[in-house]
Amino acid sequence: EHSDAVDAHLVGNLWLRSFRYFREREVGDPRRDDSEGVGSFRLGDREYQDVGYEPFVRQIYILCFSELPDLDGFGQYVLKLSDPEALKRRIQTHLPKGSAVWLEKVIYGKEKTLTQKPSPMETFDRKAIMKPTRFAKEIEWRYLIGMPAGFAILNHTLKLWTSDLYDVFNLVQK
């Protein structure tokens, strides 16, 4: 039998999570990335720290996918995303006015020590789409959902209902 998450995705019930959710949820898990959503770095003998837990101009939620169909620990069934652009459009259609959706491939190589201060765009990338090299085997893609300024959810989960997504996902048994 497949998981409730698979059923929920197929019927269009997407649970988008904050970076903080993933940092806190995976405590004690060897797959945990404690730098999720954090852009802090070291340059020379100086440490540069983000201010606050979610230092984005707008609150961002993510929905993640892997290019690998058989990641361990994710159940007997997986959903294969057959039309990434259609899912992006469907998500955007059901968000409040002023929201934005990006589909980005995760960049691996987010190290603590840098040789030069990152640009504003590189700082955003460090927070939103970069992970340490040890996660490179995941080959992850992320939908980044930027909410309008002032929009905040306290529990770090944005539940988004769309129409069913049978045309966007294929159910695959591992």
mmCIF file of N, CA, C and O in Angstrom, residues 28-74:
data_model
loop_
_atom_site.group_PDB
_atom_site.id
_atom_site.type_symbol
_atom_site.label_atom_id
_atom_site.label_comp_id
_atom_site.label_asym_id
_atom_site.label_seq_id
_atom_site.Cartn_x
_atom_site.Cartn_y
_atom_site.Cartn_z
ATOM 1 N N GLY A 28 18.585 14.529 14.709
ATOM 2 C CA GLY A 28 18.988 13.159 15.016
ATOM 3 C C GLY A 28 19.055 12.254 13.800
ATOM 4 O O GLY A 28 19.552 11.133 13.881
ATOM 5 N N ASP A 29 18.560 12.696 12.655
ATOM 6 C CA ASP A 29 18.581 11.904 11.433
ATOM 7 C C ASP A 29 19.905 12.185 10.706
ATOM 8 O O ASP A 29 20.268 13.342 10.511
ATOM 9 N N PRO A 30 20.644 11.139 10.286
ATOM 10 C CA PRO A 30 21.903 11.376 9.586
ATOM 11 C C PRO A 30 21.715 12.123 8.261
ATOM 12 O O PRO A 30 22.661 12.707 7.747
ATOM 13 N N ARG A 31 20.488 12.129 7.740
ATOM 14 C CA ARG A 31 20.219 12.861 6.491
ATOM 15 C C ARG A 31 19.925 14.328 6.758
ATOM 16 O O ARG A 31 19.659 15.092 5.834
ATOM 17 N N ARG A 32 19.976 14.744 7.994
ATOM 18 C CA ARG A 32 19.642 16.113 8.383
ATOM 19 C C ARG A 32 20.651 17.113 7.822
ATOM 20 O O ARG A 32 21.854 16.904 7.875
ATOM 21 N N ASP A 33 20.120 18.214 7.316
ATOM 22 C CA ASP A 33 20.950 19.328 6.862
ATOM 23 C C ASP A 33 20.620 20.521 7.756
ATOM 24 O O ASP A 33 19.609 21.187 7.565
ATOM 25 N N ASP A 34 21.484 20.780 8.742
ATOM 26 C CA ASP A 34 21.214 21.877 9.680
ATOM 27 C C ASP A 34 21.445 23.248 9.063
ATOM 28 O O ASP A 34 21.200 24.266 9.688
ATOM 29 N N SER A 35 21.896 23.282 7.806
ATOM 30 C CA SER A 35 22.076 24.563 7.126
ATOM 31 C C SER A 35 20.917 24.870 6.181
ATOM 32 O O SER A 35 20.965 25.831 5.422
ATOM 33 N N GLU A 36 19.852 24.061 6.243
ATOM 34 C CA GLU A 36 18.683 24.257 5.388
ATOM 35 C C GLU A 36 18.089 25.642 5.609
ATOM 36 O O GLU A 36 17.686 25.986 6.716
ATOM 37 N N GLY A 37 18.076 26.467 4.562
ATOM 38 C CA GLY A 37 17.521 27.806 4.661
ATOM 39 C C GLY A 37 18.423 28.814 5.349
ATOM 40 O O GLY A 37 18.007 29.929 5.630
ATOM 41 N N VAL A 38 19.680 28.434 5.611
ATOM 42 C CA VAL A 38 20.626 29.296 6.318
ATOM 43 C C VAL A 38 21.767 29.666 5.367
ATOM 44 O O VAL A 38 22.322 28.810 4.690
ATOM 45 N N GLY A 39 22.123 30.918 5.336
ATOM 46 C CA GLY A 39 23.193 31.379 4.452
ATOM 47 C C GLY A 39 24.474 31.732 5.172
ATOM 48 O O GLY A 39 25.398 32.263 4.574
ATOM 49 N N SER A 40 24.560 31.461 6.477
ATOM 50 C CA SER A 40 25.753 31.799 7.267
ATOM 51 C C SER A 40 26.998 31.176 6.656
ATOM 52 O O SER A 40 26.938 30.109 6.055
ATOM 53 N N PHE A 41 28.130 31.874 6.836
ATOM 54 C CA PHE A 41 29.391 31.371 6.288
ATOM 55 C C PHE A 41 30.561 31.954 7.057
ATOM 56 O O PHE A 41 30.408 32.869 7.860
ATOM 57 N N ARG A 42 31.723 31.410 6.784
ATOM 58 C CA ARG A 42 32.978 31.869 7.388
ATOM 59 C C ARG A 42 33.864 32.408 6.267
ATOM 60 O O ARG A 42 33.981 31.804 5.218
ATOM 61 N N LEU A 43 34.466 33.574 6.500
ATOM 62 C CA LEU A 43 35.379 34.196 5.541
ATOM 63 C C LEU A 43 36.600 34.633 6.326
ATOM 64 O O LEU A 43 36.502 35.510 7.190
ATOM 65 N N GLY A 44 37.724 33.983 6.056
ATOM 66 C CA GLY A 44 38.923 34.252 6.852
ATOM 67 C C GLY A 44 38.681 33.852 8.288
ATOM 68 O O GLY A 44 38.218 32.758 8.561
ATOM 69 N N ASP A 45 38.950 34.756 9.214
ATOM 70 C CA ASP A 45 38.735 34.440 10.630
ATOM 71 C C ASP A 45 37.415 35.018 11.152
ATOM 72 O O ASP A 45 37.190 35.089 12.349
ATOM 73 N N ARG A 46 36.534 35.421 10.237
ATOM 74 C CA ARG A 46 35.266 36.038 10.631
ATOM 75 C C ARG A 46 34.076 35.166 10.250
ATOM 76 O O ARG A 46 34.034 34.610 9.160
ATOM 77 N N GLU A 47 33.111 35.082 11.157
ATOM 78 C CA GLU A 47 31.882 34.307 10.938
ATOM 79 C C GLU A 47 30.744 35.276 10.619
ATOM 80 O O GLU A 47 30.521 36.235 11.351
ATOM 81 N N TYR A 48 30.046 35.047 9.519
ATOM 82 C CA TYR A 48 28.896 35.860 9.128
ATOM 83 C C TYR A 48 27.637 35.049 9.389
ATOM 84 O O TYR A 48 27.467 33.962 8.834
ATOM 85 N N GLN A 49 26.746 35.564 10.236
ATOM 86 C CA GLN A 49 25.537 34.852 10.642
ATOM 87 C C GLN A 49 24.298 35.534 10.076
ATOM 88 O O GLN A 49 24.218 36.762 10.056
ATOM 89 N N ASP A 50 23.337 34.710 9.656
ATOM 90 C CA ASP A 50 22.029 35.247 9.279
ATOM 91 C C ASP A 50 21.356 35.796 10.528
ATOM 92 O O ASP A 50 21.584 35.300 11.625
ATOM 93 N N VAL A 51 20.519 36.780 10.344
ATOM 94 C CA VAL A 51 19.750 37.332 11.457
ATOM 95 C C VAL A 51 18.369 36.697 11.416
ATOM 96 O O VAL A 51 17.693 36.735 10.398
ATOM 97 N N GLY A 52 17.945 36.089 12.496
ATOM 98 C CA GLY A 52 16.632 35.448 12.566
ATOM 99 C C GLY A 52 16.649 34.050 11.977
ATOM 100 O O GLY A 52 17.629 33.599 11.401
ATOM 101 N N TYR A 53 15.531 33.365 12.139
ATOM 102 C CA TYR A 53 15.430 31.990 11.662
ATOM 103 C C TYR A 53 15.176 31.893 10.169
ATOM 104 O O TYR A 53 15.667 31.017 9.507
ATOM 105 N N GLU A 54 14.337 32.751 9.640
ATOM 106 C CA GLU A 54 14.006 32.713 8.223
ATOM 107 C C GLU A 54 14.304 34.086 7.616
ATOM 108 O O GLU A 54 13.421 34.913 7.469
ATOM 109 N N PRO A 55 15.549 34.320 7.259
ATOM 110 C CA PRO A 55 15.959 35.663 6.832
ATOM 111 C C PRO A 55 15.641 35.981 5.370
ATOM 112 O O PRO A 55 16.476 36.451 4.631
ATOM 113 N N PHE A 56 14.420 35.711 4.936
ATOM 114 C CA PHE A 56 14.017 36.044 3.585
ATOM 115 C C PHE A 56 13.116 37.269 3.630
ATOM 116 O O PHE A 56 12.435 37.512 4.619
ATOM 117 N N VAL A 57 13.090 38.029 2.553
ATOM 118 C CA VAL A 57 12.205 39.187 2.464
ATOM 119 C C VAL A 57 10.756 38.719 2.534
ATOM 120 O O VAL A 57 9.921 39.319 3.181
ATOM 121 N N ARG A 58 10.467 37.609 1.880
ATOM 122 C CA ARG A 58 9.133 37.022 1.931
ATOM 123 C C ARG A 58 9.257 35.590 2.439
ATOM 124 O O ARG A 58 10.273 34.960 2.243
ATOM 125 N N GLN A 59 8.224 35.106 3.099
ATOM 126 C CA GLN A 59 8.273 33.736 3.610
ATOM 127 C C GLN A 59 8.287 32.764 2.434
ATOM 128 O O GLN A 59 7.529 32.905 1.478
ATOM 129 N N ILE A 60 9.169 31.764 2.519
ATOM 130 C CA ILE A 60 9.328 30.797 1.437
ATOM 131 C C ILE A 60 9.021 29.402 1.941
ATOM 132 O O ILE A 60 9.432 29.008 3.032
ATOM 133 N N TYR A 61 8.284 28.683 1.120
ATOM 134 C CA TYR A 61 7.971 27.277 1.365
ATOM 135 C C TYR A 61 8.552 26.472 0.220
ATOM 136 O O TYR A 61 8.735 26.995 -0.883
ATOM 137 N N ILE A 62 8.837 25.193 0.495
ATOM 138 C CA ILE A 62 9.424 24.371 -0.557
ATOM 139 C C ILE A 62 8.676 23.053 -0.711
ATOM 140 O O ILE A 62 8.052 22.560 0.223
ATOM 141 N N LEU A 63 8.761 22.523 -1.908
ATOM 142 C CA LEU A 63 8.276 21.193 -2.244
ATOM 143 C C LEU A 63 9.413 20.558 -3.036
ATOM 144 O O LEU A 63 9.848 21.113 -4.051
ATOM 145 N N CYS A 64 9.926 19.432 -2.559
ATOM 146 C CA CYS A 64 11.149 18.840 -3.103
ATOM 147 C C CYS A 64 10.884 17.542 -3.844
ATOM 148 O O CYS A 64 10.016 16.760 -3.461
ATOM 149 N N PHE A 65 11.679 17.320 -4.883
ATOM 150 C CA PHE A 65 11.640 16.096 -5.673
ATOM 151 C C PHE A 65 13.064 15.670 -5.980
ATOM 152 O O PHE A 65 13.958 16.496 -6.063
ATOM 153 N N SER A 66 13.245 14.383 -6.179
ATOM 154 C CA SER A 66 14.542 13.842 -6.556
ATOM 155 C C SER A 66 14.454 13.262 -7.960
ATOM 156 O O SER A 66 13.407 12.770 -8.373
ATOM 157 N N GLU A 67 15.571 13.286 -8.686
ATOM 158 C CA GLU A 67 15.626 12.619 -9.986
ATOM 159 C C GLU A 67 15.696 11.102 -9.812
ATOM 160 O O GLU A 67 15.453 10.372 -10.753
ATOM 161 N N LEU A 68 16.041 10.645 -8.613
ATOM 162 C CA LEU A 68 16.169 9.211 -8.360
ATOM 163 C C LEU A 68 14.836 8.621 -7.935
ATOM 164 O O LEU A 68 14.230 9.102 -6.987
ATOM 165 N N PRO A 69 14.369 7.565 -8.590
ATOM 166 C CA PRO A 69 13.073 6.991 -8.243
ATOM 167 C C PRO A 69 13.096 6.044 -7.053
ATOM 168 O O PRO A 69 12.061 5.584 -6.617
ATOM 169 N N ASP A 70 14.252 5.762 -6.495
ATOM 170 C CA ASP A 70 14.322 4.722 -5.469
ATOM 171 C C ASP A 70 15.097 5.130 -4.218
ATOM 172 O O ASP A 70 15.830 4.343 -3.661
ATOM 173 N N LEU A 71 14.926 6.367 -3.771
ATOM 174 C CA LEU A 71 15.589 6.779 -2.537
ATOM 175 C C LEU A 71 15.095 5.927 -1.377
ATOM 176 O O LEU A 71 13.894 5.718 -1.214
ATOM 177 N N ASP A 72 16.003 5.423 -0.571
ATOM 178 C CA ASP A 72 15.630 4.611 0.585
ATOM 179 C C ASP A 72 14.887 5.458 1.610
ATOM 180 O O ASP A 72 15.148 6.635 1.782
ATOM 181 N N GLY A 73 13.956 4.810 2.293
ATOM 182 C CA GLY A 73 13.259 5.476 3.388
ATOM 183 C C GLY A 73 12.043 6.273 2.977
ATOM 184 O O GLY A 73 11.480 7.010 3.771
ATOM 185 N N PHE A 74 11.607 6.150 1.721
ATOM 186 C CA PHE A 74 10.464 6.931 1.267
ATOM 187 C C PHE A 74 9.293 6.063 0.822
ATOM 188 O O PHE A 74 8.485 6.465 0.012
#
